CSV table of C-alpha atoms in Angstrom, one decimal:
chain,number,residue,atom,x,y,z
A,1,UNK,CA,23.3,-7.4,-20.3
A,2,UNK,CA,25.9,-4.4,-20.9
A,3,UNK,CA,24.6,-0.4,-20.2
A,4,UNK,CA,25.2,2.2,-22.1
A,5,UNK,CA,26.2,5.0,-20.3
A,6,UNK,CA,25.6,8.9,-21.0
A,7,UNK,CA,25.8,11.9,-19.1
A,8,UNK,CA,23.1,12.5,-16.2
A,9,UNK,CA,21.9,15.8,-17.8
A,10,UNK,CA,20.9,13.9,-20.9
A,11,UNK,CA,17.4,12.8,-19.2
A,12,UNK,CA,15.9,9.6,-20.3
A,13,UNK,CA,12.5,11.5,-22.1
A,14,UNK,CA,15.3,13.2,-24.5
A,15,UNK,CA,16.5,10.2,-25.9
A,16,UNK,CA,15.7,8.7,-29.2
A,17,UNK,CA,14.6,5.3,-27.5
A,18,UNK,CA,12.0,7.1,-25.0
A,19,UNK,CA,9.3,5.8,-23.7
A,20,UNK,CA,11.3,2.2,-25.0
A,21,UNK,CA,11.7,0.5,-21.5
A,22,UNK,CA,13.4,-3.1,-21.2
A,23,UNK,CA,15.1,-5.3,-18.4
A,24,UNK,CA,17.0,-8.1,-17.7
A,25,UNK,CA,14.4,-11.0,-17.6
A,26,UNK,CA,17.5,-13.3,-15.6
A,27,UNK,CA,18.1,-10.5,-13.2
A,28,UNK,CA,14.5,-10.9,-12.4
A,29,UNK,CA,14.0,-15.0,-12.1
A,30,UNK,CA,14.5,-15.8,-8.5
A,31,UNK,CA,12.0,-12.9,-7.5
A,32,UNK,CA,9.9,-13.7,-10.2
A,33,UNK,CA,9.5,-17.3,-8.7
A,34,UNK,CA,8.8,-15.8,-5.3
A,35,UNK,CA,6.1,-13.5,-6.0
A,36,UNK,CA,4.6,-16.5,-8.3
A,37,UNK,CA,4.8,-18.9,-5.4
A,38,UNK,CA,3.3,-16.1,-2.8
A,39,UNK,CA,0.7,-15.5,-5.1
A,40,UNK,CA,-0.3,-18.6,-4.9
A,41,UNK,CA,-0.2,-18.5,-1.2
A,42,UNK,CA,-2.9,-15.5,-1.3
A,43,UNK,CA,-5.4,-17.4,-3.0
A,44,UNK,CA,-5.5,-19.5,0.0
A,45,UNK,CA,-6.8,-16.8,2.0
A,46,UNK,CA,-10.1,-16.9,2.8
A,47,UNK,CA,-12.0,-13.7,1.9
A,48,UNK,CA,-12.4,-12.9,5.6
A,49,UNK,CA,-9.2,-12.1,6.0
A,50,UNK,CA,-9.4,-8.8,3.6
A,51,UNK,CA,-7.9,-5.8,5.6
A,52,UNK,CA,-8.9,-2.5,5.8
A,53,UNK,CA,-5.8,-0.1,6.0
A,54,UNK,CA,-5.5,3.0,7.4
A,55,UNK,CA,-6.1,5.9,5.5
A,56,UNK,CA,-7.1,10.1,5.0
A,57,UNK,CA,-10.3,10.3,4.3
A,58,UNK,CA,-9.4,11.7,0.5
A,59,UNK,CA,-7.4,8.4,-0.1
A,60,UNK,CA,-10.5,6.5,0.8
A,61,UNK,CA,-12.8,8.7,-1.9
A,62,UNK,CA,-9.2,7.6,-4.4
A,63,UNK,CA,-9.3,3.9,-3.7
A,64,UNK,CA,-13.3,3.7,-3.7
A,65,UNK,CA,-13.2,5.3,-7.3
A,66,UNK,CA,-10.0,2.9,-8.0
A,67,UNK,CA,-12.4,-0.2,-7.0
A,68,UNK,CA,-15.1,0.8,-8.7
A,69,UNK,CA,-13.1,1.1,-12.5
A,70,UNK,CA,-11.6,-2.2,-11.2
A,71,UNK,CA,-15.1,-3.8,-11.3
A,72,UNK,CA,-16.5,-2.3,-14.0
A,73,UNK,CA,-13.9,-1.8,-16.9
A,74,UNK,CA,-10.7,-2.7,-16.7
A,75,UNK,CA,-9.8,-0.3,-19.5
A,76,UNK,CA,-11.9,2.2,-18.2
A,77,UNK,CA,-8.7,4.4,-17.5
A,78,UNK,CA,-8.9,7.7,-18.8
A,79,UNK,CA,-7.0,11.0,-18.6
A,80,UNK,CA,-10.5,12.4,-17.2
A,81,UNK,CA,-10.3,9.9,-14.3
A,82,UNK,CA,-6.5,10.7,-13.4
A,83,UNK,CA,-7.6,14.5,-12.7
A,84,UNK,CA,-10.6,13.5,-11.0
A,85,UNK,CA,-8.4,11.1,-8.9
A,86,UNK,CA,-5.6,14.0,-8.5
A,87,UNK,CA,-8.3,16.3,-7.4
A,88,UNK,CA,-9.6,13.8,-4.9
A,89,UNK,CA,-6.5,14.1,-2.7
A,90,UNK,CA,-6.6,18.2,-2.8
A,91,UNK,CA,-10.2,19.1,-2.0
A,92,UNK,CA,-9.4,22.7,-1.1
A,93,UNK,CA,-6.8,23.1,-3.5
A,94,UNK,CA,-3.5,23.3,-1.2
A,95,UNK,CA,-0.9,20.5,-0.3
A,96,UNK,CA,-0.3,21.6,2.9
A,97,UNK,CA,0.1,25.2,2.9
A,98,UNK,CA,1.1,25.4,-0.8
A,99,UNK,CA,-1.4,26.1,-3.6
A,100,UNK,CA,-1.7,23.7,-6.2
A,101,UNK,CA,-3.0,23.0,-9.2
A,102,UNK,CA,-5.5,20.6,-9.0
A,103,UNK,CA,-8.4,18.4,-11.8
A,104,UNK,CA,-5.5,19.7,-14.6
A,105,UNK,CA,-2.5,18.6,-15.4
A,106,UNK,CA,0.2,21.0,-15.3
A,107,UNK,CA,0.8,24.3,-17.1
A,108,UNK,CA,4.6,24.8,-15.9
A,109,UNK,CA,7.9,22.6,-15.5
A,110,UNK,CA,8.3,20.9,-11.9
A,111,UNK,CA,10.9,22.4,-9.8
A,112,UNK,CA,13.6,19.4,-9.2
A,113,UNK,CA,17.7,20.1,-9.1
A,114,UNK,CA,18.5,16.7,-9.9
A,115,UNK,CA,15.6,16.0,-12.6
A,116,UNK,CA,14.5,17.7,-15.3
A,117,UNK,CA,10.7,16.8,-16.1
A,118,UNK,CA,8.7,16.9,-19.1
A,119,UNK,CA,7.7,20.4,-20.0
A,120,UNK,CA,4.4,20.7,-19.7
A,121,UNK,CA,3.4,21.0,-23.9
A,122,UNK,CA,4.8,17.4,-23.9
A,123,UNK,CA,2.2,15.8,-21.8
A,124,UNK,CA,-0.6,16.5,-24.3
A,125,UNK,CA,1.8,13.6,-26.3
A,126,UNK,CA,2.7,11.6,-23.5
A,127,UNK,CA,-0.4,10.8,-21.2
A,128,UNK,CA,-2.4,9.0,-24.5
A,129,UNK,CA,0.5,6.9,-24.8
A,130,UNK,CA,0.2,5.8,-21.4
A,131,UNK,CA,-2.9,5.5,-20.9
A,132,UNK,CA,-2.7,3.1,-24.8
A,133,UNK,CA,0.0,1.3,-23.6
A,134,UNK,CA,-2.5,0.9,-20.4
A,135,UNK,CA,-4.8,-0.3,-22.6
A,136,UNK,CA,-3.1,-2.8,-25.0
A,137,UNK,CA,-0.1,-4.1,-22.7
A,138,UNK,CA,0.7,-7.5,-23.9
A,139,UNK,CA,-1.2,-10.1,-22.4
A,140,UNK,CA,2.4,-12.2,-21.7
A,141,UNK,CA,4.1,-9.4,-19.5
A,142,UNK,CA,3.9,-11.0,-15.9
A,143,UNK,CA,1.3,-8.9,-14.0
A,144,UNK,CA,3.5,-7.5,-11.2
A,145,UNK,CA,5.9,-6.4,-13.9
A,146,UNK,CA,3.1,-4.6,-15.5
A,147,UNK,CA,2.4,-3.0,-12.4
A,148,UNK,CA,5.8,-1.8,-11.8
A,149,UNK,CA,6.3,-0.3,-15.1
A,150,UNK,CA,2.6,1.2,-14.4
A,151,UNK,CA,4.3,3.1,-11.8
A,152,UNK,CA,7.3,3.9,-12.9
A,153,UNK,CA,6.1,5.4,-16.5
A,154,UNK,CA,3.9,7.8,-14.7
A,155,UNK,CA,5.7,8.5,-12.0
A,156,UNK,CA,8.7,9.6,-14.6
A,157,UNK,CA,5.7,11.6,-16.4
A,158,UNK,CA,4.5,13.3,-12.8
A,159,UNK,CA,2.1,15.4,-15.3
A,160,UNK,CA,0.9,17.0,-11.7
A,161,UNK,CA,1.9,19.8,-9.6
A,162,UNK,CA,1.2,17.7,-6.5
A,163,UNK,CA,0.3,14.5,-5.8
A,164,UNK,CA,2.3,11.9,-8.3
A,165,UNK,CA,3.7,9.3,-6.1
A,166,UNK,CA,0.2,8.6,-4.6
A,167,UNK,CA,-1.3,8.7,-8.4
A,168,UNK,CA,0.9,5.9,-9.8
A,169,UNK,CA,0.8,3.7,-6.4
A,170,UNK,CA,-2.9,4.0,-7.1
A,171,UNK,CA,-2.4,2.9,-10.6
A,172,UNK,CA,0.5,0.3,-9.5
A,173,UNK,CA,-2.6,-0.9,-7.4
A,174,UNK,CA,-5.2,-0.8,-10.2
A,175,UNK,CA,-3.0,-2.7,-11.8
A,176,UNK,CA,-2.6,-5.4,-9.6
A,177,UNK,CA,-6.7,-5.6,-9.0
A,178,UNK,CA,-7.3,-6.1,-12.9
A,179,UNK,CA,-4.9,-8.9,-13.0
A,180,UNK,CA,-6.4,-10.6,-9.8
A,181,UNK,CA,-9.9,-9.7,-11.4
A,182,UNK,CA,-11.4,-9.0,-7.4
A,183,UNK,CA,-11.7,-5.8,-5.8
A,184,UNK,CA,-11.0,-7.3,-2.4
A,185,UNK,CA,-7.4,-6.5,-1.0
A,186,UNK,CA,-5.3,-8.6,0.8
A,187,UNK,CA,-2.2,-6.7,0.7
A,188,UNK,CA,-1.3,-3.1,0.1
A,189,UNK,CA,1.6,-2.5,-2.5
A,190,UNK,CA,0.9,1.7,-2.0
A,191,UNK,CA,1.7,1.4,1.3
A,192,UNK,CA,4.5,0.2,0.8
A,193,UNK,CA,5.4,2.7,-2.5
A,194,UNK,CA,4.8,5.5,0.1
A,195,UNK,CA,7.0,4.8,2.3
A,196,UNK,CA,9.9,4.2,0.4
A,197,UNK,CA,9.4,7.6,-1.3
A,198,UNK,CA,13.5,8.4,-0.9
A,199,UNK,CA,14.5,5.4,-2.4
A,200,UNK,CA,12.2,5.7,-5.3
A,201,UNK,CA,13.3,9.2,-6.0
A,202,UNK,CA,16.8,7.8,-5.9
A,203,UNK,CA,16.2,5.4,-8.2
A,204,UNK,CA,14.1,7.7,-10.5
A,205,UNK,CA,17.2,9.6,-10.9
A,206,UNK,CA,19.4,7.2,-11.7
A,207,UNK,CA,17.2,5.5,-14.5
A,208,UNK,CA,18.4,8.7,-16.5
A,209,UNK,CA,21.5,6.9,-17.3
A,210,UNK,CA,20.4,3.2,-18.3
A,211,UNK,CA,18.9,4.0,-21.6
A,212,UNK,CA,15.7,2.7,-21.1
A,213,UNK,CA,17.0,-0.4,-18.7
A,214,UNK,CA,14.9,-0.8,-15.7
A,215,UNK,CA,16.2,-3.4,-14.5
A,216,UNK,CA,17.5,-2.1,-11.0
A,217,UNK,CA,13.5,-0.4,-10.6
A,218,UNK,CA,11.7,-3.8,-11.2
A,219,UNK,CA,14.3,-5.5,-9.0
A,220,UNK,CA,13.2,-2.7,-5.7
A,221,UNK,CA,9.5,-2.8,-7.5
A,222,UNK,CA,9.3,-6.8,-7.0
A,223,UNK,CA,10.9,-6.7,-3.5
A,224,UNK,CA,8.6,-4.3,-2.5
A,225,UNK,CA,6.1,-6.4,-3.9
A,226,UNK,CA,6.9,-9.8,-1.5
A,227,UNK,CA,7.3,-7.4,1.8
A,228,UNK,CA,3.5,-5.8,0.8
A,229,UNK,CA,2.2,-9.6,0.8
A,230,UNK,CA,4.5,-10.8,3.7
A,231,UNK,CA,3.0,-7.8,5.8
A,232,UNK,CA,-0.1,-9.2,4.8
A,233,UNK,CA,0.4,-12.8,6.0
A,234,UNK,CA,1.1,-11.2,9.6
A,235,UNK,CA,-1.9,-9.8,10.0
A,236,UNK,CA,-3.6,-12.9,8.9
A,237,UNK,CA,-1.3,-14.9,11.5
A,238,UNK,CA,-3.0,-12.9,13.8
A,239,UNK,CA,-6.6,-13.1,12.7
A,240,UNK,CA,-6.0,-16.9,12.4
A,241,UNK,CA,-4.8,-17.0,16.0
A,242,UNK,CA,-8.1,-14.9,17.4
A,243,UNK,CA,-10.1,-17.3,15.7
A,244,UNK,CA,-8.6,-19.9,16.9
A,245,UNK,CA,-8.7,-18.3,20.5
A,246,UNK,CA,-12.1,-18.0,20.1
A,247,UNK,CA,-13.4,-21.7,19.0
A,248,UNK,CA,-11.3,-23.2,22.1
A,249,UNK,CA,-13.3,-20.6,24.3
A,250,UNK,CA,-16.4,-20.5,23.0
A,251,UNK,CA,-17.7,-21.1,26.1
A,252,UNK,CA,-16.6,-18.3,27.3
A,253,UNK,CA,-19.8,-16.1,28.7
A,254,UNK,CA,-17.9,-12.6,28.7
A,255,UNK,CA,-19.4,-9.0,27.5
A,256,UNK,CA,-19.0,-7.2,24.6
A,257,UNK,CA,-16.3,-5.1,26.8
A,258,UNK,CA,-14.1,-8.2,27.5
A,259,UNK,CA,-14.5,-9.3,24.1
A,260,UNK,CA,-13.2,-6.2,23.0
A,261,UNK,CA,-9.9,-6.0,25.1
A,262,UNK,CA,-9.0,-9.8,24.4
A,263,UNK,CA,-9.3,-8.9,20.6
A,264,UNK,CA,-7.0,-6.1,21.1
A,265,UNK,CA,-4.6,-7.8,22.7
A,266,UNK,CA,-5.1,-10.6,20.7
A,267,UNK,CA,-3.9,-8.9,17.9
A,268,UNK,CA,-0.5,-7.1,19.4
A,269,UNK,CA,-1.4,-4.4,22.2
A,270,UNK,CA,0.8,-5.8,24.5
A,271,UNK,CA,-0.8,-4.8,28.0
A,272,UNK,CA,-3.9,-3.5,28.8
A,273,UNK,CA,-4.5,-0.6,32.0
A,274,UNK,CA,-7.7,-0.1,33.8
A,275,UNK,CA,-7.3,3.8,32.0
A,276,UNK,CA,-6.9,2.1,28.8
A,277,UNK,CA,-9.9,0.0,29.2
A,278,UNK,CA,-12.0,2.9,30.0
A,279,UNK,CA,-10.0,4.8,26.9
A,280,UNK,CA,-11.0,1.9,24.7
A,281,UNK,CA,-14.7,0.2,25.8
A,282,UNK,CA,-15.8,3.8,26.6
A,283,UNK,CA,-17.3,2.4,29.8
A,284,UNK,CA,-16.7,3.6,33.9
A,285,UNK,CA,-13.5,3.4,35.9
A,286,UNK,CA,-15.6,0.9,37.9
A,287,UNK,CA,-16.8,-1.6,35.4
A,288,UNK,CA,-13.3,-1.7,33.9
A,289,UNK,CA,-12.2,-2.6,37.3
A,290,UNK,CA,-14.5,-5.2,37.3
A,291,UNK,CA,-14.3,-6.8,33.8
A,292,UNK,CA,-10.3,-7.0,34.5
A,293,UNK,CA,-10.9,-8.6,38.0
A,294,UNK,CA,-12.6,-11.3,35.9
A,295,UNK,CA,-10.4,-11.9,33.2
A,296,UNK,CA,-7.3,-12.2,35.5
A,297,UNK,CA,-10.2,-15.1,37.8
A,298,UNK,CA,-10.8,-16.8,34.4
A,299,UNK,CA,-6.7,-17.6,33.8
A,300,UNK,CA,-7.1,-14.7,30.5
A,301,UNK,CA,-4.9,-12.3,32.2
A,302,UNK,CA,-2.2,-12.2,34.5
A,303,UNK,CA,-1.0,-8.4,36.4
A,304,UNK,CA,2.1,-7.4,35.9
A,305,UNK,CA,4.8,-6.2,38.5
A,306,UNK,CA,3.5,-2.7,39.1
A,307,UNK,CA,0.4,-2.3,41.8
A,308,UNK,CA,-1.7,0.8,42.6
A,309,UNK,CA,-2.7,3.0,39.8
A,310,UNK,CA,-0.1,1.6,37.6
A,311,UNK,CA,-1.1,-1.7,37.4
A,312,UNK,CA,-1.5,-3.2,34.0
A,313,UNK,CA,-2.7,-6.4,32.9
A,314,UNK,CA,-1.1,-9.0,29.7
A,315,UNK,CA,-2.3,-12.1,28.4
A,316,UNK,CA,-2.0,-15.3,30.4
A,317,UNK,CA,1.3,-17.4,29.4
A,318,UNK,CA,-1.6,-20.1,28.8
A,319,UNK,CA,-3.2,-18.2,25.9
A,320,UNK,CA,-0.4,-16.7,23.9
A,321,UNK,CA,0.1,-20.1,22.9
């Protein structure tokens, strides 16, 4: 597939074409077939293996709204929701220490030296075509892709002052959801979006020479796409290992304490120290003493070189395995 090139100054919502995107469906075939065959992997998963990632409080109020238009209407996305969801993340009205607009989209052009956004009288055109094109994509267009071009269409409309990247990761996610008709998540594609915020701005700023081709964005977009899931499948490699710590030692008669620590290491923190214990189990010096002293008797932990106050504790070669 041949580009046309033009000048970086002549942005991509100038030109005749915009919002006409397209891509290079060969370019795309060997990631296509991965995310088809990891999708198939997912399904797999057993429902208790859902994850709960960590976020600020006002991307938890973001992604419980997300979940509920998920459920109940999958078309239910309007421009009214996208300020309510913008609003979410700026509860007193500043990111960081700079005011913001916030519920509204905005009323002046974004301040960028190597893109030039919509002015903001264009948005009043260009959000109802989103949100139609939301509406009415066609029913052929592979679901990730969808997602990808979810993102990147709004992020390229960023009709905010603040708070566009996380907006179309949420949507990138919606999308995603709708598709997989569940609400549950087993992987976390804004996660990933997030922190790859420099690249995306990189490439953001280079689709303003392809004319419309976005081929190089769903390319990164599909990529980011497996590593999301991938990430996923480690954390399930280590649930799957606790559990199956847990049915060879079932008769184990240990408290709640113990149980606690052997979960946590269990699942990555590499050695545990009698402070820690205390830090984690809320419990006495003493009893943390104690529990330790019995895990180490039981063959579940072993003590590491250093002695005194600075001895630590890691699982017992016969466990890890």
């Amino acid at each position: 597939m041949g580009h046309i090139m033009t000048h970086l100054t002549d942005f991509l919502w100038k030109r005749p074409e915009w919002p006409s995107f397209y891509w290079s469906n060969s370019a795309l075939t060997e990631l296509l077939v991965q995310t088809r065959f990891i999708q198939g992997q997912l399904l797999a998963l057993p429902s208790s293996f859902v994850h709960s990632y960590e976020m600020s409080d006002t991307k938890k109020h973001l992604y419980e709204d997300l979940l509920t238009a998920s459920s109940a209407d999958a078309t239910a996305l309007t421009d009214e929701r996208l300020r309510g969801w913008q609003a979410s993340l700026y509860p007193t009205g500043y990111a960081g220490v700079r005011k913001v607009r916030v519920g509204e989209f905005r009323d002046q052009n974004l301040l960028n030296l190597k893109t030039e956004f919509l002015p903001p009288e264009l948005l009043k055109e260009e959000i109802p075509k989103y949100l139609t094109w939301w509406k009415e994509a066609p029913a052929a267009l592979d679901p990730v892709l969808r997602s990808g071009l979810a993102f990147f269409w709004f992020y390229l409309l960023s009709p905010f002052e603040a708070g566009n990247l996380e907006i179309a990761a949420a949507l990138a996610e919606l999308s995603l959801q709708e598709n997989e008709k569940t609400s549950l998540r087993y992987y976390d594609i804004a996660i990933q979006l997030e922190e790859n915020r420099d690249e995306i701005e990189r490439l953001m700023q280079a689709s303003h020479q392809e004319n419309g081709d976005i081929t190089t964005w769903m390319q990164f977009y599909l990529q980011l796409y497996l590593e999301a899931v991938q990430a996923s499948f480690a954390i399930a490699d280590k649930d799957f290992s606790v559990e199956r710590f847990w049915a060879r030692h079932s008769e184990l008669n240990l408290n709640a304490r113990q149980r606690q620590i052997l979960n946590s290491m269990l699942l990555g923190e590499s050695e545990m120290t009698n402070r820690r214990y205390v830090e984690l189990c809320e419990t006495s010096r003493e009893s943390a003493k104690r529990d330790l002293a019995e895990l180490v008797k039981l063959g579940l932990l072993q003590i590491g070189n250093k002695k005194g106050r600075s001895v630590s504790y890691s699982l017992a070669n016969l466990i890890k395995a």
